[in-house]
Amino acid sequence: MRLFWLFLVLLILVLVPFLLWGNQFSAQFELQTTVDRLMELGRPWAWAGGIALLVSDLVLPVPGTIVMSALGYIYGPWLGGGLAVAGSMLSGILAYGVCWKIGRPAAEWIAGREDLAKGEAIFGGRAGGWLVALSRWLPILPEVIACLAGMVRMPCQRFVVALACGSLPLGFIFAAIGQWAHQYPGPALALSAGLPPLLWATVGPFLMRRQQKRTESCLQEDPCAGGRGEEGTGRDKGSP
C-alpha cells in the first residue's frame, strides 16, 4: 500500500532533526533550564516564548511536554495549561494547513491518487478523529499525523475538534505537572493518555451524525449531487 510510504516519508522527515540534534536539545530543555530561559523574556512575555517553542517542534526536536510543564510552573496549571493547549493547537493547525496547501502534489506523487483516496476515506471517517486525538500524546507522531491529515484533506472542523480532544488534556496535565514539580507524574501521564480517546468518543459521533445529516440534506435539495461523484464532494470538504 503506497499510502504507507507517504507515512514513512513524513516519519523520516520528522525523525531527521531528532537524530541530528535530539540529544543536544534534550540536555538544554530540562524543566528548570526551560523555565529560566523563558523567564529571561520576562513574565509578561514568557508565554510567547513557550508557544513559539511548541510551534517550532514541527521542525526541531523540542521536547514539547517540558515546555508545557515550564508554562505551568510559571503561570500555574490553569493559565499555563491554556497556553500549552494554545501552542499545541497552533502547531497542529499550522502543520495541517501547510500540508493542505502545498503537500498535496507530493502526496499524490508518493502515494498515487488511488491510495490517497483510501487515506481520504480513513481520515474522513471515524478512524481519522481517533488518530489525531491519540497522536497528540505520542512522541513524533503528532507532527506526522497532522501533516498526513492535511495532505489527504481531512475535513477541517473534524480535524480541529479531534486536535482539541488530544491537546486539552495534554496541555493542562503537563502544566499541572510543572506546577506540582513532578510529584505525581504517573497518574498525570495516565490521564493524559486516557482523556483524548474519552473526549473523542464523546464528541466524534456527534460530528459524524452532523456530517451525515448535512450530506442527506444536500442530496434532498439537489438529487443530482450524488451523481457528480467524488470530484464534487472532495471540493466541498472545506479548507483549513
PDB file of N, CA, C and O in Angstrom, residues 132-206:
ATOM      1  N   VAL A 132      -5.927  11.461  15.146  1.00  0.00           N
ATOM      2  CA  VAL A 132      -5.475  12.814  15.501  1.00  0.00           C
ATOM      3  C   VAL A 132      -5.476  13.003  17.014  1.00  0.00           C
ATOM      4  O   VAL A 132      -4.502  13.512  17.590  1.00  0.00           O
ATOM      5  N   ALA A 133      -6.561  12.595  17.683  1.00  0.00           N
ATOM      6  CA  ALA A 133      -6.666  12.802  19.127  1.00  0.00           C
ATOM      7  C   ALA A 133      -5.603  12.018  19.887  1.00  0.00           C
ATOM      8  O   ALA A 133      -4.933  12.556  20.779  1.00  0.00           O
ATOM      9  N   LEU A 134      -5.425  10.755  19.535  1.00  0.00           N
ATOM     10  CA  LEU A 134      -4.479   9.910  20.272  1.00  0.00           C
ATOM     11  C   LEU A 134      -3.034  10.264  19.978  1.00  0.00           C
ATOM     12  O   LEU A 134      -2.165  10.090  20.836  1.00  0.00           O
ATOM     13  N   SER A 135      -2.769  10.792  18.786  1.00  0.00           N
ATOM     14  CA  SER A 135      -1.383  11.069  18.413  1.00  0.00           C
ATOM     15  C   SER A 135      -0.766  12.192  19.230  1.00  0.00           C
ATOM     16  O   SER A 135       0.460  12.293  19.333  1.00  0.00           O
ATOM     17  N   ARG A 136      -1.587  13.051  19.836  1.00  0.00           N
ATOM     18  CA  ARG A 136      -1.031  14.237  20.497  1.00  0.00           C
ATOM     19  C   ARG A 136      -0.148  13.878  21.683  1.00  0.00           C
ATOM     20  O   ARG A 136       0.718  14.655  22.067  1.00  0.00           O
ATOM     21  N   TRP A 137      -0.380  12.721  22.307  1.00  0.00           N
ATOM     22  CA  TRP A 137       0.432  12.397  23.488  1.00  0.00           C
ATOM     23  C   TRP A 137       1.512  11.365  23.176  1.00  0.00           C
ATOM     24  O   TRP A 137       2.168  10.849  24.082  1.00  0.00           O
ATOM     25  N   LEU A 138       1.729  11.111  21.880  1.00  0.00           N
ATOM     26  CA  LEU A 138       2.794  10.197  21.475  1.00  0.00           C
ATOM     27  C   LEU A 138       3.980  10.994  20.921  1.00  0.00           C
ATOM     28  O   LEU A 138       3.790  12.060  20.343  1.00  0.00           O
ATOM     29  N   PRO A 139       5.195  10.509  21.091  1.00  0.00           N
ATOM     30  CA  PRO A 139       6.347  11.218  20.525  1.00  0.00           C
ATOM     31  C   PRO A 139       6.359  11.127  19.008  1.00  0.00           C
ATOM     32  O   PRO A 139       6.019  10.105  18.430  1.00  0.00           O
ATOM     33  N   ILE A 140       6.717  12.232  18.363  1.00  0.00           N
ATOM     34  CA  ILE A 140       6.935  12.325  16.917  1.00  0.00           C
ATOM     35  C   ILE A 140       5.629  12.258  16.113  1.00  0.00           C
ATOM     36  O   ILE A 140       5.427  13.034  15.178  1.00  0.00           O
ATOM     37  N   LEU A 141       4.726  11.355  16.466  1.00  0.00           N
ATOM     38  CA  LEU A 141       3.522  11.140  15.670  1.00  0.00           C
ATOM     39  C   LEU A 141       2.608  12.357  15.541  1.00  0.00           C
ATOM     40  O   LEU A 141       1.907  12.476  14.527  1.00  0.00           O
ATOM     41  N   PRO A 142       2.526  13.283  16.509  1.00  0.00           N
ATOM     42  CA  PRO A 142       1.634  14.428  16.312  1.00  0.00           C
ATOM     43  C   PRO A 142       1.903  15.191  15.024  1.00  0.00           C
ATOM     44  O   PRO A 142       0.964  15.533  14.293  1.00  0.00           O
ATOM     45  N   GLU A 143       3.175  15.459  14.726  1.00  0.00           N
ATOM     46  CA  GLU A 143       3.517  16.186  13.514  1.00  0.00           C
ATOM     47  C   GLU A 143       3.188  15.370  12.267  1.00  0.00           C
ATOM     48  O   GLU A 143       2.649  15.894  11.285  1.00  0.00           O
ATOM     49  N   VAL A 144       3.499  14.075  12.317  1.00  0.00           N
ATOM     50  CA  VAL A 144       3.260  13.209  11.160  1.00  0.00           C
ATOM     51  C   VAL A 144       1.772  13.111  10.856  1.00  0.00           C
ATOM     52  O   VAL A 144       1.341  13.255   9.698  1.00  0.00           O
ATOM     53  N   ILE A 145       0.968  12.868  11.877  1.00  0.00           N
ATOM     54  CA  ILE A 145      -0.480  12.696  11.673  1.00  0.00           C
ATOM     55  C   ILE A 145      -1.122  13.998  11.221  1.00  0.00           C
ATOM     56  O   ILE A 145      -1.995  14.000  10.344  1.00  0.00           O
ATOM     57  N   ALA A 146      -0.700  15.137  11.799  1.00  0.00           N
ATOM     58  CA  ALA A 146      -1.267  16.426  11.386  1.00  0.00           C
ATOM     59  C   ALA A 146      -0.947  16.711   9.923  1.00  0.00           C
ATOM     60  O   ALA A 146      -1.813  17.178   9.163  1.00  0.00           O
ATOM     61  N   CYS A 147       0.286  16.438   9.517  1.00  0.00           N
ATOM     62  CA  CYS A 147       0.664  16.642   8.109  1.00  0.00           C
ATOM     63  C   CYS A 147      -0.114  15.706   7.195  1.00  0.00           C
ATOM     64  O   CYS A 147      -0.615  16.112   6.135  1.00  0.00           O
ATOM     65  N   LEU A 148      -0.237  14.454   7.595  1.00  0.00           N
ATOM     66  CA  LEU A 148      -0.961  13.477   6.781  1.00  0.00           C
ATOM     67  C   LEU A 148      -2.436  13.867   6.660  1.00  0.00           C
ATOM     68  O   LEU A 148      -3.028  13.740   5.581  1.00  0.00           O
ATOM     69  N   ALA A 149      -3.024  14.351   7.759  1.00  0.00           N
ATOM     70  CA  ALA A 149      -4.422  14.783   7.728  1.00  0.00           C
ATOM     71  C   ALA A 149      -4.617  15.929   6.744  1.00  0.00           C
ATOM     72  O   ALA A 149      -5.626  15.990   6.033  1.00  0.00           O
ATOM     73  N   GLY A 150      -3.648  16.852   6.680  1.00  0.00           N
ATOM     74  CA  GLY A 150      -3.746  17.943   5.719  1.00  0.00           C
ATOM     75  C   GLY A 150      -3.599  17.462   4.291  1.00  0.00           C
ATOM     76  O   GLY A 150      -4.324  17.898   3.392  1.00  0.00           O
ATOM     77  N   MET A 151      -2.677  16.546   4.060  1.00  0.00           N
ATOM     78  CA  MET A 151      -2.429  16.052   2.702  1.00  0.00           C
ATOM     79  C   MET A 151      -3.625  15.307   2.138  1.00  0.00           C
ATOM     80  O   MET A 151      -3.910  15.389   0.938  1.00  0.00           O
ATOM     81  N   VAL A 152      -4.325  14.554   2.990  1.00  0.00           N
ATOM     82  CA  VAL A 152      -5.471  13.780   2.497  1.00  0.00           C
ATOM     83  C   VAL A 152      -6.780  14.548   2.661  1.00  0.00           C
ATOM     84  O   VAL A 152      -7.864  13.999   2.483  1.00  0.00           O
ATOM     85  N   ARG A 153      -6.671  15.833   3.031  1.00  0.00           N
ATOM     86  CA  ARG A 153      -7.820  16.735   3.098  1.00  0.00           C
ATOM     87  C   ARG A 153      -8.879  16.252   4.102  1.00  0.00           C
ATOM     88  O   ARG A 153     -10.073  16.168   3.772  1.00  0.00           O
ATOM     89  N   MET A 154      -8.430  15.913   5.307  1.00  0.00           N
ATOM     90  CA  MET A 154      -9.387  15.610   6.367  1.00  0.00           C
ATOM     91  C   MET A 154     -10.264  16.839   6.596  1.00  0.00           C
ATOM     92  O   MET A 154      -9.753  17.968   6.607  1.00  0.00           O
ATOM     93  N   PRO A 155     -11.581  16.677   6.753  1.00  0.00           N
ATOM     94  CA  PRO A 155     -12.446  17.840   6.985  1.00  0.00           C
ATOM     95  C   PRO A 155     -11.920  18.713   8.119  1.00  0.00           C
ATOM     96  O   PRO A 155     -11.582  18.219   9.194  1.00  0.00           O
ATOM     97  N   CYS A 156     -11.840  20.005   7.867  1.00  0.00           N
ATOM     98  CA  CYS A 156     -11.186  20.931   8.784  1.00  0.00           C
ATOM     99  C   CYS A 156     -11.822  20.922  10.168  1.00  0.00           C
ATOM    100  O   CYS A 156     -11.126  20.874  11.184  1.00  0.00           O
ATOM    101  N   GLN A 157     -13.146  20.975  10.213  1.00  0.00           N
ATOM    102  CA  GLN A 157     -13.826  21.025  11.505  1.00  0.00           C
ATOM    103  C   GLN A 157     -13.528  19.792  12.332  1.00  0.00           C
ATOM    104  O   GLN A 157     -13.234  19.887  13.532  1.00  0.00           O
ATOM    105  N   ARG A 158     -13.565  18.625  11.693  1.00  0.00           N
ATOM    106  CA  ARG A 158     -13.306  17.389  12.419  1.00  0.00           C
ATOM    107  C   ARG A 158     -11.864  17.338  12.910  1.00  0.00           C
ATOM    108  O   ARG A 158     -11.583  16.885  14.020  1.00  0.00           O
ATOM    109  N   PHE A 159     -10.934  17.819  12.083  1.00  0.00           N
ATOM    110  CA  PHE A 159      -9.538  17.828  12.497  1.00  0.00           C
ATOM    111  C   PHE A 159      -9.347  18.713  13.726  1.00  0.00           C
ATOM    112  O   PHE A 159      -8.683  18.319  14.689  1.00  0.00           O
ATOM    113  N   VAL A 160      -9.914  19.904  13.704  1.00  0.00           N
ATOM    114  CA  VAL A 160      -9.726  20.845  14.814  1.00  0.00           C
ATOM    115  C   VAL A 160     -10.335  20.293  16.104  1.00  0.00           C
ATOM    116  O   VAL A 160      -9.738  20.395  17.184  1.00  0.00           O
ATOM    117  N   VAL A 161     -11.513  19.687  16.002  1.00  0.00           N
ATOM    118  CA  VAL A 161     -12.150  19.125  17.202  1.00  0.00           C
ATOM    119  C   VAL A 161     -11.322  17.959  17.747  1.00  0.00           C
ATOM    120  O   VAL A 161     -11.097  17.852  18.959  1.00  0.00           O
ATOM    121  N   ALA A 162     -10.871  17.067  16.862  1.00  0.00           N
ATOM    122  CA  ALA A 162     -10.047  15.937  17.303  1.00  0.00           C
ATOM    123  C   ALA A 162      -8.730  16.439  17.891  1.00  0.00           C
ATOM    124  O   ALA A 162      -8.232  15.901  18.896  1.00  0.00           O
ATOM    125  N   LEU A 163      -8.159  17.468  17.280  1.00  0.00           N
ATOM    126  CA  LEU A 163      -6.921  18.061  17.787  1.00  0.00           C
ATOM    127  C   LEU A 163      -7.144  18.614  19.194  1.00  0.00           C
ATOM    128  O   LEU A 163      -6.301  18.441  20.086  1.00  0.00           O
ATOM    129  N   ALA A 164      -8.275  19.262  19.404  1.00  0.00           N
ATOM    130  CA  ALA A 164      -8.587  19.797  20.730  1.00  0.00           C
ATOM    131  C   ALA A 164      -8.771  18.679  21.750  1.00  0.00           C
ATOM    132  O   ALA A 164      -8.348  18.811  22.910  1.00  0.00           O
ATOM    133  N   CYS A 165      -9.387  17.576  21.326  1.00  0.00           N
ATOM    134  CA  CYS A 165      -9.588  16.446  22.236  1.00  0.00           C
ATOM    135  C   CYS A 165      -8.256  15.883  22.724  1.00  0.00           C
ATOM    136  O   CYS A 165      -8.152  15.399  23.856  1.00  0.00           O
ATOM    137  N   GLY A 166      -7.246  15.931  21.877  1.00  0.00           N
ATOM    138  CA  GLY A 166      -5.930  15.464  22.296  1.00  0.00           C
ATOM    139  C   GLY A 166      -5.134  16.518  23.033  1.00  0.00           C
ATOM    140  O   GLY A 166      -4.422  16.218  23.995  1.00  0.00           O
ATOM    141  N   SER A 167      -5.237  17.777  22.605  1.00  0.00           N
ATOM    142  CA  SER A 167      -4.410  18.847  23.156  1.00  0.00           C
ATOM    143  C   SER A 167      -4.878  19.318  24.522  1.00  0.00           C
ATOM    144  O   SER A 167      -4.052  19.710  25.364  1.00  0.00           O
ATOM    145  N   LEU A 168      -6.181  19.331  24.770  1.00  0.00           N
ATOM    146  CA  LEU A 168      -6.696  19.844  26.047  1.00  0.00           C
ATOM    147  C   LEU A 168      -6.156  19.069  27.250  1.00  0.00           C
ATOM    148  O   LEU A 168      -5.567  19.671  28.159  1.00  0.00           O
ATOM    149  N   PRO A 169      -6.333  17.741  27.290  1.00  0.00           N
ATOM    150  CA  PRO A 169      -5.788  17.031  28.454  1.00  0.00           C
ATOM    151  C   PRO A 169      -4.274  17.089  28.510  1.00  0.00           C
ATOM    152  O   PRO A 169      -3.691  17.222  29.595  1.00  0.00           O
ATOM    153  N   LEU A 170      -3.624  17.024  27.363  1.00  0.00           N
ATOM    154  CA  LEU A 170      -2.167  17.057  27.335  1.00  0.00           C
ATOM    155  C   LEU A 170      -1.636  18.356  27.926  1.00  0.00           C
ATOM    156  O   LEU A 170      -0.752  18.357  28.794  1.00  0.00           O
ATOM    157  N   GLY A 171      -2.177  19.493  27.452  1.00  0.00           N
ATOM    158  CA  GLY A 171      -1.693  20.785  27.908  1.00  0.00           C
ATOM    159  C   GLY A 171      -1.918  21.015  29.386  1.00  0.00           C
ATOM    160  O   GLY A 171      -1.002  21.420  30.118  1.00  0.00           O
ATOM    161  N   PHE A 172      -3.128  20.730  29.870  1.00  0.00           N
ATOM    162  CA  PHE A 172      -3.440  21.006  31.274  1.00  0.00           C
ATOM    163  C   PHE A 172      -2.733  20.032  32.215  1.00  0.00           C
ATOM    164  O   PHE A 172      -2.300  20.416  33.303  1.00  0.00           O
ATOM    165  N   ILE A 173      -2.622  18.775  31.789  1.00  0.00           N
ATOM    166  CA  ILE A 173      -1.952  17.800  32.649  1.00  0.00           C
ATOM    167  C   ILE A 173      -0.479  18.142  32.815  1.00  0.00           C
ATOM    168  O   ILE A 173       0.060  18.146  33.935  1.00  0.00           O
ATOM    169  N   PHE A 174       0.204  18.449  31.732  1.00  0.00           N
ATOM    170  CA  PHE A 174       1.632  18.735  31.846  1.00  0.00           C
ATOM    171  C   PHE A 174       1.897  20.098  32.479  1.00  0.00           C
ATOM    172  O   PHE A 174       2.939  20.286  33.118  1.00  0.00           O
ATOM    173  N   ALA A 175       0.979  21.027  32.331  1.00  0.00           N
ATOM    174  CA  ALA A 175       1.110  22.283  33.065  1.00  0.00           C
ATOM    175  C   ALA A 175       0.967  22.026  34.563  1.00  0.00           C
ATOM    176  O   ALA A 175       1.685  22.627  35.383  1.00  0.00           O
ATOM    177  N   ALA A 176       0.058  21.125  34.919  1.00  0.00           N
ATOM    178  CA  ALA A 176      -0.103  20.768  36.335  1.00  0.00           C
ATOM    179  C   ALA A 176       1.145  20.063  36.856  1.00  0.00           C
ATOM    180  O   ALA A 176       1.568  20.293  38.002  1.00  0.00           O
ATOM    181  N   ILE A 177       1.755  19.221  36.026  1.00  0.00           N
ATOM    182  CA  ILE A 177       2.997  18.554  36.431  1.00  0.00           C
ATOM    183  C   ILE A 177       4.074  19.596  36.733  1.00  0.00           C
ATOM    184  O   ILE A 177       4.802  19.495  37.725  1.00  0.00           O
ATOM    185  N   GLY A 178       4.178  20.614  35.875  1.00  0.00           N
ATOM    186  CA  GLY A 178       5.151  21.664  36.115  1.00  0.00           C
ATOM    187  C   GLY A 178       4.877  22.424  37.393  1.00  0.00           C
ATOM    188  O   GLY A 178       5.792  22.737  38.163  1.00  0.00           O
ATOM    189  N   GLN A 179       3.613  22.718  37.644  1.00  0.00           N
ATOM    190  CA  GLN A 179       3.250  23.458  38.853  1.00  0.00           C
ATOM    191  C   GLN A 179       3.505  22.633  40.113  1.00  0.00           C
ATOM    192  O   GLN A 179       3.941  23.152  41.130  1.00  0.00           O
ATOM    193  N   TRP A 180       3.265  21.342  40.036  1.00  0.00           N
ATOM    194  CA  TRP A 180       3.414  20.485  41.221  1.00  0.00           C
ATOM    195  C   TRP A 180       4.780  19.800  41.278  1.00  0.00           C
ATOM    196  O   TRP A 180       4.964  18.839  42.020  1.00  0.00           O
ATOM    197  N   ALA A 181       5.715  20.342  40.433  1.00  0.00           N
ATOM    198  CA  ALA A 181       7.117  19.905  40.500  1.00  0.00           C
ATOM    199  C   ALA A 181       7.266  18.387  40.356  1.00  0.00           C
ATOM    200  O   ALA A 181       8.057  17.760  41.055  1.00  0.00           O
ATOM    201  N   HIS A 182       6.491  17.783  39.474  1.00  0.00           N
ATOM    202  CA  HIS A 182       6.648  16.359  39.136  1.00  0.00           C
ATOM    203  C   HIS A 182       6.397  15.427  40.336  1.00  0.00           C
ATOM    204  O   HIS A 182       6.975  14.346  40.412  1.00  0.00           O
ATOM    205  N   GLN A 183       5.519  15.818  41.234  1.00  0.00           N
ATOM    206  CA  GLN A 183       5.236  14.951  42.379  1.00  0.00           C
ATOM    207  C   GLN A 183       4.375  13.756  41.989  1.00  0.00           C
ATOM    208  O   GLN A 183       4.461  12.695  42.602  1.00  0.00           O
ATOM    209  N   TYR A 184       3.504  13.931  40.998  1.00  0.00           N
ATOM    210  CA  TYR A 184       2.576  12.855  40.627  1.00  0.00           C
ATOM    211  C   TYR A 184       2.620  12.600  39.116  1.00  0.00           C
ATOM    212  O   TYR A 184       1.607  12.723  38.428  1.00  0.00           O
ATOM    213  N   PRO A 185       3.774  12.218  38.558  1.00  0.00           N
ATOM    214  CA  PRO A 185       3.855  12.041  37.106  1.00  0.00           C
ATOM    215  C   PRO A 185       3.059  10.850  36.593  1.00  0.00           C
ATOM    216  O   PRO A 185       2.504  10.896  35.497  1.00  0.00           O
ATOM    217  N   GLY A 186       2.977   9.766  37.356  1.00  0.00           N
ATOM    218  CA  GLY A 186       2.287   8.566  36.887  1.00  0.00           C
ATOM    219  C   GLY A 186       0.818   8.786  36.602  1.00  0.00           C
ATOM    220  O   GLY A 186       0.345   8.567  35.474  1.00  0.00           O
ATOM    221  N   PRO A 187       0.025   9.235  37.604  1.00  0.00           N
ATOM    222  CA  PRO A 187      -1.396   9.495  37.332  1.00  0.00           C
ATOM    223  C   PRO A 187      -1.611  10.551  36.253  1.00  0.00           C
ATOM    224  O   PRO A 187      -2.552  10.455  35.465  1.00  0.00           O
ATOM    225  N   ALA A 188      -0.725  11.545  36.212  1.00  0.00           N
ATOM    226  CA  ALA A 188      -0.877  12.595  35.208  1.00  0.00           C
ATOM    227  C   ALA A 188      -0.707  12.034  33.807  1.00  0.00           C
ATOM    228  O   ALA A 188      -1.476  12.351  32.889  1.00  0.00           O
ATOM    229  N   LEU A 189       0.291  11.198  33.612  1.00  0.00           N
ATOM    230  CA  LEU A 189       0.513  10.598  32.304  1.00  0.00           C
ATOM    231  C   LEU A 189      -0.640   9.674  31.921  1.00  0.00           C
ATOM    232  O   LEU A 189      -1.040   9.610  30.765  1.00  0.00           O
ATOM    233  N   ALA A 190      -1.177   8.958  32.900  1.00  0.00           N
ATOM    234  CA  ALA A 190      -2.307   8.067  32.628  1.00  0.00           C
ATOM    235  C   ALA A 190      -3.524   8.872  32.174  1.00  0.00           C
ATOM    236  O   ALA A 190      -4.228   8.493  31.229  1.00  0.00           O
ATOM    237  N   LEU A 191      -3.771  10.013  32.845  1.00  0.00           N
ATOM    238  CA  LEU A 191      -4.884  10.870  32.441  1.00  0.00           C
ATOM    239  C   LEU A 191      -4.639  11.452  31.049  1.00  0.00           C
ATOM    240  O   LEU A 191      -5.540  11.529  30.222  1.00  0.00           O
ATOM    241  N   SER A 192      -3.408  11.856  30.798  1.00  0.00           N
ATOM    242  CA  SER A 192      -3.075  12.441  29.507  1.00  0.00           C
ATOM    243  C   SER A 192      -3.318  11.445  28.379  1.00  0.00           C
ATOM    244  O   SER A 192      -3.761  11.817  27.297  1.00  0.00           O
ATOM    245  N   ALA A 193      -3.025  10.179  28.627  1.00  0.00           N
ATOM    246  CA  ALA A 193      -3.231   9.147  27.616  1.00  0.00           C
ATOM    247  C   ALA A 193      -4.692   8.730  27.516  1.00  0.00           C
ATOM    248  O   ALA A 193      -5.178   8.392  26.434  1.00  0.00           O
ATOM    249  N   GLY A 194      -5.408   8.760  28.638  1.00  0.00           N
ATOM    250  CA  GLY A 194      -6.766   8.232  28.654  1.00  0.00           C
ATOM    251  C   GLY A 194      -7.838   9.223  28.269  1.00  0.00           C
ATOM    252  O   GLY A 194      -8.875   8.842  27.716  1.00  0.00           O
ATOM    253  N   LEU A 195      -7.615  10.518  28.521  1.00  0.00           N
ATOM    254  CA  LEU A 195      -8.653  11.502  28.247  1.00  0.00           C
ATOM    255  C   LEU A 195      -8.890  11.773  26.761  1.00  0.00           C
ATOM    256  O   LEU A 195     -10.039  11.962  26.364  1.00  0.00           O
ATOM    257  N   PRO A 196      -7.852  11.805  25.896  1.00  0.00           N
ATOM    258  CA  PRO A 196      -8.138  12.053  24.478  1.00  0.00           C
ATOM    259  C   PRO A 196      -9.128  11.079  23.857  1.00  0.00           C
ATOM    260  O   PRO A 196     -10.095  11.520  23.218  1.00  0.00           O
ATOM    261  N   PRO A 197      -8.960   9.740  24.019  1.00  0.00           N
ATOM    262  CA  PRO A 197      -9.971   8.858  23.431  1.00  0.00           C
ATOM    263  C   PRO A 197     -11.340   9.019  24.069  1.00  0.00           C
ATOM    264  O   PRO A 197     -12.365   8.872  23.400  1.00  0.00           O
ATOM    265  N   LEU A 198     -11.376   9.340  25.366  1.00  0.00           N
ATOM    266  CA  LEU A 198     -12.659   9.545  26.027  1.00  0.00           C
ATOM    267  C   LEU A 198     -13.374  10.765  25.457  1.00  0.00           C
ATOM    268  O   LEU A 198     -14.583  10.731  25.172  1.00  0.00           O
ATOM    269  N   LEU A 199     -12.625  11.859  25.274  1.00  0.00           N
ATOM    270  CA  LEU A 199     -13.214  13.071  24.705  1.00  0.00           C
ATOM    271  C   LEU A 199     -13.687  12.842  23.281  1.00  0.00           C
ATOM    272  O   LEU A 199     -14.785  13.257  22.903  1.00  0.00           O
ATOM    273  N   TRP A 200     -12.845  12.156  22.476  1.00  0.00           N
ATOM    274  CA  TRP A 200     -13.248  11.937  21.091  1.00  0.00           C
ATOM    275  C   TRP A 200     -14.414  10.972  20.996  1.00  0.00           C
ATOM    276  O   TRP A 200     -15.268  11.113  20.125  1.00  0.00           O
ATOM    277  N   ALA A 201     -14.471   9.991  21.881  1.00  0.00           N
ATOM    278  CA  ALA A 201     -15.602   9.059  21.885  1.00  0.00           C
ATOM    279  C   ALA A 201     -16.905   9.795  22.185  1.00  0.00           C
ATOM    280  O   ALA A 201     -17.978   9.388  21.747  1.00  0.00           O
ATOM    281  N   THR A 202     -16.799  10.900  22.929  1.00  0.00           N
ATOM    282  CA  THR A 202     -17.982  11.699  23.254  1.00  0.00           C
ATOM    283  C   THR A 202     -18.367  12.632  22.120  1.00  0.00           C
ATOM    284  O   THR A 202     -19.543  12.756  21.764  1.00  0.00           O
ATOM    285  N   VAL A 203     -17.371  13.297  21.532  1.00  0.00           N
ATOM    286  CA  VAL A 203     -17.635  14.331  20.534  1.00  0.00           C
ATOM    287  C   VAL A 203     -17.697  13.763  19.117  1.00  0.00           C
ATOM    288  O   VAL A 203     -18.488  14.223  18.293  1.00  0.00           O
ATOM    289  N   GLY A 204     -16.877  12.757  18.814  1.00  0.00           N
ATOM    290  CA  GLY A 204     -16.772  12.235  17.463  1.00  0.00           C
ATOM    291  C   GLY A 204     -18.093  11.784  16.848  1.00  0.00           C
ATOM    292  O   GLY A 204     -18.413  12.194  15.721  1.00  0.00           O
ATOM    293  N   PRO A 205     -18.885  10.950  17.536  1.00  0.00           N
ATOM    294  CA  PRO A 205     -20.160  10.511  16.946  1.00  0.00           C
ATOM    295  C   PRO A 205     -21.095  11.668  16.608  1.00  0.00           C
ATOM    296  O   PRO A 205     -21.816  11.619  15.608  1.00  0.00           O
ATOM    297  N   PHE A 206     -21.077  12.720  17.431  1.00  0.00           N
ATOM    298  CA  PHE A 206     -21.906  13.898  17.144  1.00  0.00           C
ATOM    299  C   PHE A 206     -21.507  14.535  15.818  1.00  0.00           C
ATOM    300  O   PHE A 206     -22.354  14.892  14.992  1.00  0.00           O
TER     301      PHE A 206
END
